[in-house]
Amino acid sequence: MNVSELKRGEHAIVIKVELPMLLKERLRSLGIYMGAKFVVLKTSFKKKVFLIQTGGCKVALDFELAEGIRVLKT
């Protein structure tokens, strides 16, 4: 399952980030890495943008980034 498949209010744990190294490093600096827990705060109307919160950081992900982050729903 990917972040793009989650709905508002759902909690998940990152199990794998399948993106180029530069994007992985950027996401890691924002708190999105293997084992990180987060909650989906909002999704745009057509699920093109996802606002998630991990730790104390809120991060907006576009659809392509959300597709590259594999998660396990909790």
mmCIF file of N, CA, C and O in Angstrom:
data_model
loop_
_atom_site.group_PDB
_atom_site.id
_atom_site.type_symbol
_atom_site.label_atom_id
_atom_site.label_comp_id
_atom_site.label_asym_id
_atom_site.label_seq_id
_atom_site.Cartn_x
_atom_site.Cartn_y
_atom_site.Cartn_z
ATOM 1 N N MET A 1 0.844 -1.172 0.000
ATOM 2 C CA MET A 1 0.000 0.000 0.000
ATOM 3 C C MET A 1 0.893 1.239 0.000
ATOM 4 O O MET A 1 1.962 1.240 0.596
ATOM 5 N N ASN A 2 0.442 2.291 -0.674
ATOM 6 C CA ASN A 2 1.190 3.544 -0.756
ATOM 7 C C ASN A 2 0.458 4.640 0.016
ATOM 8 O O ASN A 2 -0.736 4.516 0.296
ATOM 9 N N VAL A 3 1.151 5.723 0.290
ATOM 10 C CA VAL A 3 0.521 6.873 0.956
ATOM 11 C C VAL A 3 -0.680 7.344 0.143
ATOM 12 O O VAL A 3 -1.708 7.736 0.702
ATOM 13 N N SER A 4 -0.588 7.277 -1.168
ATOM 14 C CA SER A 4 -1.669 7.757 -2.034
ATOM 15 C C SER A 4 -2.971 6.978 -1.863
ATOM 16 O O SER A 4 -4.027 7.434 -2.286
ATOM 17 N N GLU A 5 -2.918 5.825 -1.219
ATOM 18 C CA GLU A 5 -4.112 5.012 -1.001
ATOM 19 C C GLU A 5 -4.761 5.267 0.353
ATOM 20 O O GLU A 5 -5.829 4.731 0.635
ATOM 21 N N LEU A 6 -4.127 6.079 1.183
ATOM 22 C CA LEU A 6 -4.661 6.357 2.511
ATOM 23 C C LEU A 6 -5.702 7.463 2.474
ATOM 24 O O LEU A 6 -5.713 8.290 1.571
ATOM 25 N N LYS A 7 -6.559 7.464 3.492
ATOM 26 C CA LYS A 7 -7.596 8.485 3.613
ATOM 27 C C LYS A 7 -7.306 9.371 4.819
ATOM 28 O O LYS A 7 -6.492 9.018 5.683
ATOM 29 N N ARG A 8 -7.970 10.485 4.854
ATOM 30 C CA ARG A 8 -7.814 11.425 5.958
ATOM 31 C C ARG A 8 -8.049 10.733 7.308
ATOM 32 O O ARG A 8 -8.994 9.962 7.451
ATOM 33 N N GLY A 9 -7.148 10.984 8.260
ATOM 34 C CA GLY A 9 -7.285 10.427 9.594
ATOM 35 C C GLY A 9 -6.631 9.068 9.788
ATOM 36 O O GLY A 9 -6.542 8.591 10.916
ATOM 37 N N GLU A 10 -6.172 8.439 8.723
ATOM 38 C CA GLU A 10 -5.560 7.120 8.853
ATOM 39 C C GLU A 10 -4.099 7.238 9.293
ATOM 40 O O GLU A 10 -3.385 8.148 8.883
ATOM 41 N N HIS A 11 -3.691 6.296 10.126
ATOM 42 C CA HIS A 11 -2.322 6.228 10.630
ATOM 43 C C HIS A 11 -1.575 5.123 9.884
ATOM 44 O O HIS A 11 -2.175 4.117 9.503
ATOM 45 N N ALA A 12 -0.269 5.313 9.705
ATOM 46 C CA ALA A 12 0.532 4.319 8.992
ATOM 47 C C ALA A 12 1.992 4.394 9.432
ATOM 48 O O ALA A 12 2.400 5.358 10.085
ATOM 49 N N ILE A 13 2.740 3.366 9.055
ATOM 50 C CA ILE A 13 4.183 3.289 9.294
ATOM 51 C C ILE A 13 4.854 3.102 7.940
ATOM 52 O O ILE A 13 4.416 2.285 7.131
ATOM 53 N N VAL A 14 5.914 3.860 7.706
ATOM 54 C CA VAL A 14 6.657 3.753 6.447
ATOM 55 C C VAL A 14 7.442 2.442 6.453
ATOM 56 O O VAL A 14 8.185 2.158 7.393
ATOM 57 N N ILE A 15 7.257 1.621 5.407
ATOM 58 C CA ILE A 15 8.023 0.373 5.324
ATOM 59 C C ILE A 15 9.101 0.434 4.251
ATOM 60 O O ILE A 15 10.071 -0.300 4.306
ATOM 61 N N LYS A 16 8.939 1.346 3.264
ATOM 62 C CA LYS A 16 9.967 1.476 2.226
ATOM 63 C C LYS A 16 9.734 2.768 1.438
ATOM 64 O O LYS A 16 8.596 3.130 1.168
ATOM 65 N N VAL A 17 10.826 3.424 1.093
ATOM 66 C CA VAL A 17 10.744 4.612 0.242
ATOM 67 C C VAL A 17 11.384 4.242 -1.093
ATOM 68 O O VAL A 17 12.576 3.988 -1.167
ATOM 69 N N GLU A 18 10.561 4.188 -2.133
ATOM 70 C CA GLU A 18 11.011 3.781 -3.466
ATOM 71 C C GLU A 18 11.113 5.005 -4.372
ATOM 72 O O GLU A 18 10.345 5.168 -5.317
ATOM 73 N N LEU A 19 12.075 5.856 -4.068
ATOM 74 C CA LEU A 19 12.286 7.096 -4.805
ATOM 75 C C LEU A 19 13.777 7.290 -5.036
ATOM 76 O O LEU A 19 14.595 6.648 -4.377
ATOM 77 N N PRO A 20 14.157 8.189 -5.952
ATOM 78 C CA PRO A 20 15.584 8.467 -6.170
ATOM 79 C C PRO A 20 16.260 8.951 -4.878
ATOM 80 O O PRO A 20 15.608 9.517 -4.000
ATOM 81 N N MET A 21 17.561 8.731 -4.777
ATOM 82 C CA MET A 21 18.319 9.014 -3.563
ATOM 83 C C MET A 21 18.145 10.447 -3.050
ATOM 84 O O MET A 21 17.976 10.655 -1.852
ATOM 85 N N LEU A 22 18.164 11.429 -3.928
ATOM 86 C CA LEU A 22 18.021 12.821 -3.481
ATOM 87 C C LEU A 22 16.672 13.059 -2.807
ATOM 88 O O LEU A 22 16.589 13.751 -1.795
ATOM 89 N N LEU A 23 15.618 12.478 -3.363
ATOM 90 C CA LEU A 23 14.298 12.616 -2.749
ATOM 91 C C LEU A 23 14.227 11.869 -1.430
ATOM 92 O O LEU A 23 13.621 12.349 -0.467
ATOM 93 N N LYS A 24 14.841 10.695 -1.368
ATOM 94 C CA LYS A 24 14.884 9.940 -0.107
ATOM 95 C C LYS A 24 15.546 10.750 0.995
ATOM 96 O O LYS A 24 15.057 10.810 2.117
ATOM 97 N N GLU A 25 16.668 11.375 0.664
ATOM 98 C CA GLU A 25 17.400 12.176 1.646
ATOM 99 C C GLU A 25 16.568 13.371 2.103
ATOM 100 O O GLU A 25 16.539 13.703 3.280
ATOM 101 N N ARG A 26 15.892 14.019 1.162
ATOM 102 C CA ARG A 26 15.044 15.166 1.502
ATOM 103 C C ARG A 26 13.901 14.737 2.416
ATOM 104 O O ARG A 26 13.613 15.381 3.430
ATOM 105 N N LEU A 27 13.244 13.635 2.084
ATOM 106 C CA LEU A 27 12.154 13.141 2.914
ATOM 107 C C LEU A 27 12.651 12.723 4.292
ATOM 108 O O LEU A 27 11.983 12.957 5.299
ATOM 109 N N ARG A 28 13.826 12.113 4.341
ATOM 110 C CA ARG A 28 14.399 11.710 5.628
ATOM 111 C C ARG A 28 14.602 12.928 6.531
ATOM 112 O O ARG A 28 14.328 12.886 7.726
ATOM 113 N N SER A 29 15.066 14.030 5.958
ATOM 114 C CA SER A 29 15.280 15.245 6.748
ATOM 115 C C SER A 29 13.960 15.815 7.267
ATOM 116 O O SER A 29 13.952 16.562 8.245
ATOM 117 N N LEU A 30 12.856 15.445 6.622
ATOM 118 C CA LEU A 30 11.531 15.892 7.062
ATOM 119 C C LEU A 30 10.846 14.881 7.978
ATOM 120 O O LEU A 30 9.702 15.082 8.379
ATOM 121 N N GLY A 31 11.534 13.776 8.285
ATOM 122 C CA GLY A 31 10.989 12.781 9.203
ATOM 123 C C GLY A 31 10.273 11.623 8.551
ATOM 124 O O GLY A 31 9.572 10.862 9.214
ATOM 125 N N ILE A 32 10.439 11.467 7.231
ATOM 126 C CA ILE A 32 9.795 10.361 6.513
ATOM 127 C C ILE A 32 10.875 9.374 6.105
ATOM 128 O O ILE A 32 11.636 9.623 5.177
ATOM 129 N N TYR A 33 10.953 8.270 6.829
ATOM 130 C CA TYR A 33 11.961 7.239 6.600
ATOM 131 C C TYR A 33 11.391 5.904 7.086
ATOM 132 O O TYR A 33 10.330 5.870 7.719
ATOM 133 N N MET A 34 12.085 4.820 6.779
ATOM 134 C CA MET A 34 11.612 3.488 7.151
ATOM 135 C C MET A 34 11.381 3.417 8.668
ATOM 136 O O MET A 34 12.254 3.771 9.451
ATOM 137 N N GLY A 35 10.190 3.026 9.068
ATOM 138 C CA GLY A 35 9.831 2.905 10.470
ATOM 139 C C GLY A 35 9.140 4.123 11.058
ATOM 140 O O GLY A 35 8.623 4.070 12.168
ATOM 141 N N ALA A 36 9.102 5.218 10.314
ATOM 142 C CA ALA A 36 8.464 6.443 10.807
ATOM 143 C C ALA A 36 6.941 6.272 10.833
ATOM 144 O O ALA A 36 6.346 5.733 9.906
ATOM 145 N N LYS A 37 6.320 6.756 11.904
ATOM 146 C CA LYS A 37 4.864 6.724 12.035
ATOM 147 C C LYS A 37 4.319 8.092 11.652
ATOM 148 O O LYS A 37 4.935 9.112 11.942
ATOM 149 N N PHE A 38 3.156 8.091 10.999
ATOM 150 C CA PHE A 38 2.542 9.356 10.613
ATOM 151 C C PHE A 38 1.034 9.205 10.514
ATOM 152 O O PHE A 38 0.492 8.111 10.557
ATOM 153 N N VAL A 39 0.365 10.348 10.387
ATOM 154 C CA VAL A 39 -1.085 10.384 10.203
ATOM 155 C C VAL A 39 -1.384 11.303 9.015
ATOM 156 O O VAL A 39 -0.697 12.297 8.804
ATOM 157 N N VAL A 40 -2.388 10.928 8.230
ATOM 158 C CA VAL A 40 -2.823 11.760 7.108
ATOM 159 C C VAL A 40 -3.782 12.809 7.666
ATOM 160 O O VAL A 40 -4.838 12.476 8.195
ATOM 161 N N LEU A 41 -3.401 14.083 7.559
ATOM 162 C CA LEU A 41 -4.239 15.167 8.059
ATOM 163 C C LEU A 41 -5.296 15.591 7.047
ATOM 164 O O LEU A 41 -6.447 15.818 7.406
ATOM 165 N N LYS A 42 -4.884 15.699 5.784
ATOM 166 C CA LYS A 42 -5.805 16.133 4.723
ATOM 167 C C LYS A 42 -5.372 15.534 3.399
ATOM 168 O O LYS A 42 -4.215 15.212 3.202
ATOM 169 N N THR A 43 -6.336 15.425 2.497
ATOM 170 C CA THR A 43 -6.031 15.094 1.109
ATOM 171 C C THR A 43 -6.786 16.091 0.242
ATOM 172 O O THR A 43 -7.861 16.560 0.627
ATOM 173 N N SER A 44 -6.226 16.430 -0.897
ATOM 174 C CA SER A 44 -6.930 17.343 -1.803
ATOM 175 C C SER A 44 -8.114 16.615 -2.431
ATOM 176 O O SER A 44 -8.223 15.391 -2.364
ATOM 177 N N PHE A 45 -8.983 17.373 -3.063
ATOM 178 C CA PHE A 45 -10.215 16.827 -3.621
ATOM 179 C C PHE A 45 -9.984 15.629 -4.532
ATOM 180 O O PHE A 45 -10.649 14.614 -4.423
ATOM 181 N N LYS A 46 -9.020 15.700 -5.420
ATOM 182 C CA LYS A 46 -8.755 14.598 -6.350
ATOM 183 C C LYS A 46 -7.540 13.775 -5.931
ATOM 184 O O LYS A 46 -6.934 13.092 -6.745
ATOM 185 N N LYS A 47 -7.165 13.856 -4.647
ATOM 186 C CA LYS A 47 -6.036 13.113 -4.083
ATOM 187 C C LYS A 47 -4.732 13.384 -4.837
ATOM 188 O O LYS A 47 -3.973 12.478 -5.128
ATOM 189 N N LYS A 48 -4.490 14.641 -5.143
ATOM 190 C CA LYS A 48 -3.243 15.037 -5.795
ATOM 191 C C LYS A 48 -2.210 15.520 -4.787
ATOM 192 O O LYS A 48 -1.025 15.530 -5.074
ATOM 193 N N VAL A 49 -2.662 15.943 -3.603
ATOM 194 C CA VAL A 49 -1.765 16.420 -2.551
ATOM 195 C C VAL A 49 -2.213 15.810 -1.226
ATOM 196 O O VAL A 49 -3.405 15.730 -0.937
ATOM 197 N N PHE A 50 -1.230 15.371 -0.436
ATOM 198 C CA PHE A 50 -1.486 14.745 0.852
ATOM 199 C C PHE A 50 -0.733 15.506 1.919
ATOM 200 O O PHE A 50 0.468 15.690 1.802
ATOM 201 N N LEU A 51 -1.429 15.940 2.965
ATOM 202 C CA LEU A 51 -0.786 16.604 4.088
ATOM 203 C C LEU A 51 -0.687 15.571 5.209
ATOM 204 O O LEU A 51 -1.714 15.056 5.667
ATOM 205 N N ILE A 52 0.552 15.251 5.596
ATOM 206 C CA ILE A 52 0.756 14.268 6.655
ATOM 207 C C ILE A 52 1.513 14.912 7.807
ATOM 208 O O ILE A 52 2.179 15.931 7.636
ATOM 209 N N GLN A 53 1.391 14.305 8.982
ATOM 210 C CA GLN A 53 2.156 14.765 10.137
ATOM 211 C C GLN A 53 2.947 13.587 10.685
ATOM 212 O O GLN A 53 2.395 12.529 10.970
ATOM 213 N N THR A 54 4.251 13.793 10.796
ATOM 214 C CA THR A 54 5.136 12.799 11.373
ATOM 215 C C THR A 54 5.949 13.502 12.446
ATOM 216 O O THR A 54 6.577 14.520 12.172
ATOM 217 N N GLY A 55 5.883 13.008 13.660
ATOM 218 C CA GLY A 55 6.537 13.705 14.756
ATOM 219 C C GLY A 55 5.903 15.077 14.899
ATOM 220 O O GLY A 55 4.697 15.212 14.925
ATOM 221 N N GLY A 56 6.702 16.120 14.942
ATOM 222 C CA GLY A 56 6.181 17.473 15.037
ATOM 223 C C GLY A 56 6.171 18.197 13.711
ATOM 224 O O GLY A 56 5.979 19.402 13.666
ATOM 225 N N CYS A 57 6.366 17.482 12.621
ATOM 226 C CA CYS A 57 6.524 18.102 11.303
ATOM 227 C C CYS A 57 5.329 17.766 10.399
ATOM 228 O O CYS A 57 4.938 16.603 10.279
ATOM 229 N N LYS A 58 4.758 18.799 9.769
ATOM 230 C CA LYS A 58 3.711 18.590 8.774
ATOM 231 C C LYS A 58 4.352 18.698 7.402
ATOM 232 O O LYS A 58 5.121 19.620 7.141
ATOM 233 N N VAL A 59 4.038 17.731 6.538
ATOM 234 C CA VAL A 59 4.655 17.668 5.216
ATOM 235 C C VAL A 59 3.567 17.479 4.162
ATOM 236 O O VAL A 59 2.696 16.628 4.320
ATOM 237 N N ALA A 60 3.642 18.271 3.100
ATOM 238 C CA ALA A 60 2.734 18.110 1.958
ATOM 239 C C ALA A 60 3.459 17.294 0.889
ATOM 240 O O ALA A 60 4.579 17.612 0.515
ATOM 241 N N LEU A 61 2.809 16.238 0.427
ATOM 242 C CA LEU A 61 3.376 15.362 -0.603
ATOM 243 C C LEU A 61 2.502 15.416 -1.844
ATOM 244 O O LEU A 61 1.276 15.308 -1.739
ATOM 245 N N ASP A 62 3.120 15.553 -3.012
ATOM 246 C CA ASP A 62 2.331 15.457 -4.233
ATOM 247 C C ASP A 62 2.082 13.977 -4.537
ATOM 248 O O ASP A 62 2.613 13.091 -3.870
ATOM 249 N N PHE A 63 1.262 13.715 -5.533
ATOM 250 C CA PHE A 63 0.862 12.343 -5.837
ATOM 251 C C PHE A 63 2.054 11.441 -6.154
ATOM 252 O O PHE A 63 2.112 10.302 -5.700
ATOM 253 N N GLU A 64 3.026 11.944 -6.926
ATOM 254 C CA GLU A 64 4.186 11.127 -7.301
ATOM 255 C C GLU A 64 5.012 10.713 -6.083
ATOM 256 O O GLU A 64 5.452 9.566 -5.988
ATOM 257 N N LEU A 65 5.223 11.631 -5.153
ATOM 258 C CA LEU A 65 5.951 11.273 -3.924
ATOM 259 C C LEU A 65 5.144 10.282 -3.101
ATOM 260 O O LEU A 65 5.684 9.308 -2.580
ATOM 261 N N ALA A 66 3.857 10.523 -2.979
ATOM 262 C CA ALA A 66 2.987 9.642 -2.198
ATOM 263 C C ALA A 66 2.974 8.224 -2.772
ATOM 264 O O ALA A 66 2.914 7.254 -2.027
ATOM 265 N N GLU A 67 3.076 8.093 -4.090
ATOM 266 C CA GLU A 67 3.111 6.780 -4.735
ATOM 267 C C GLU A 67 4.410 6.041 -4.433
ATOM 268 O O GLU A 67 4.438 4.821 -4.444
ATOM 269 N N GLY A 68 5.482 6.765 -4.167
ATOM 270 C CA GLY A 68 6.783 6.144 -3.932
ATOM 271 C C GLY A 68 7.061 5.767 -2.494
ATOM 272 O O GLY A 68 8.124 5.247 -2.182
ATOM 273 N N ILE A 69 6.096 6.005 -1.608
ATOM 274 C CA ILE A 69 6.288 5.689 -0.192
ATOM 275 C C ILE A 69 5.350 4.550 0.179
ATOM 276 O O ILE A 69 4.135 4.704 0.245
ATOM 277 N N ARG A 70 5.945 3.374 0.414
ATOM 278 C CA ARG A 70 5.185 2.171 0.793
ATOM 279 C C ARG A 70 4.917 2.211 2.298
ATOM 280 O O ARG A 70 5.832 2.530 3.070
ATOM 281 N N VAL A 71 3.693 1.889 2.703
ATOM 282 C CA VAL A 71 3.318 1.987 4.114
ATOM 283 C C VAL A 71 2.517 0.766 4.562
ATOM 284 O O VAL A 71 1.992 0.013 3.747
ATOM 285 N N LEU A 72 2.443 0.643 5.873
ATOM 286 C CA LEU A 72 1.596 -0.363 6.511
ATOM 287 C C LEU A 72 0.629 0.402 7.385
ATOM 288 O O LEU A 72 1.015 1.162 8.270
ATOM 289 N N LYS A 73 -0.669 0.245 7.111
ATOM 290 C CA LYS A 73 -1.695 0.964 7.866
ATOM 291 C C LYS A 73 -1.777 0.397 9.276
ATOM 292 O O LYS A 73 -1.728 -0.814 9.483
ATOM 293 N N THR A 74 -1.900 1.297 10.262
ATOM 294 C CA THR A 74 -2.018 0.854 11.666
ATOM 295 C C THR A 74 -3.361 1.226 12.242
ATOM 296 O O THR A 74 -4.077 2.017 11.717
#
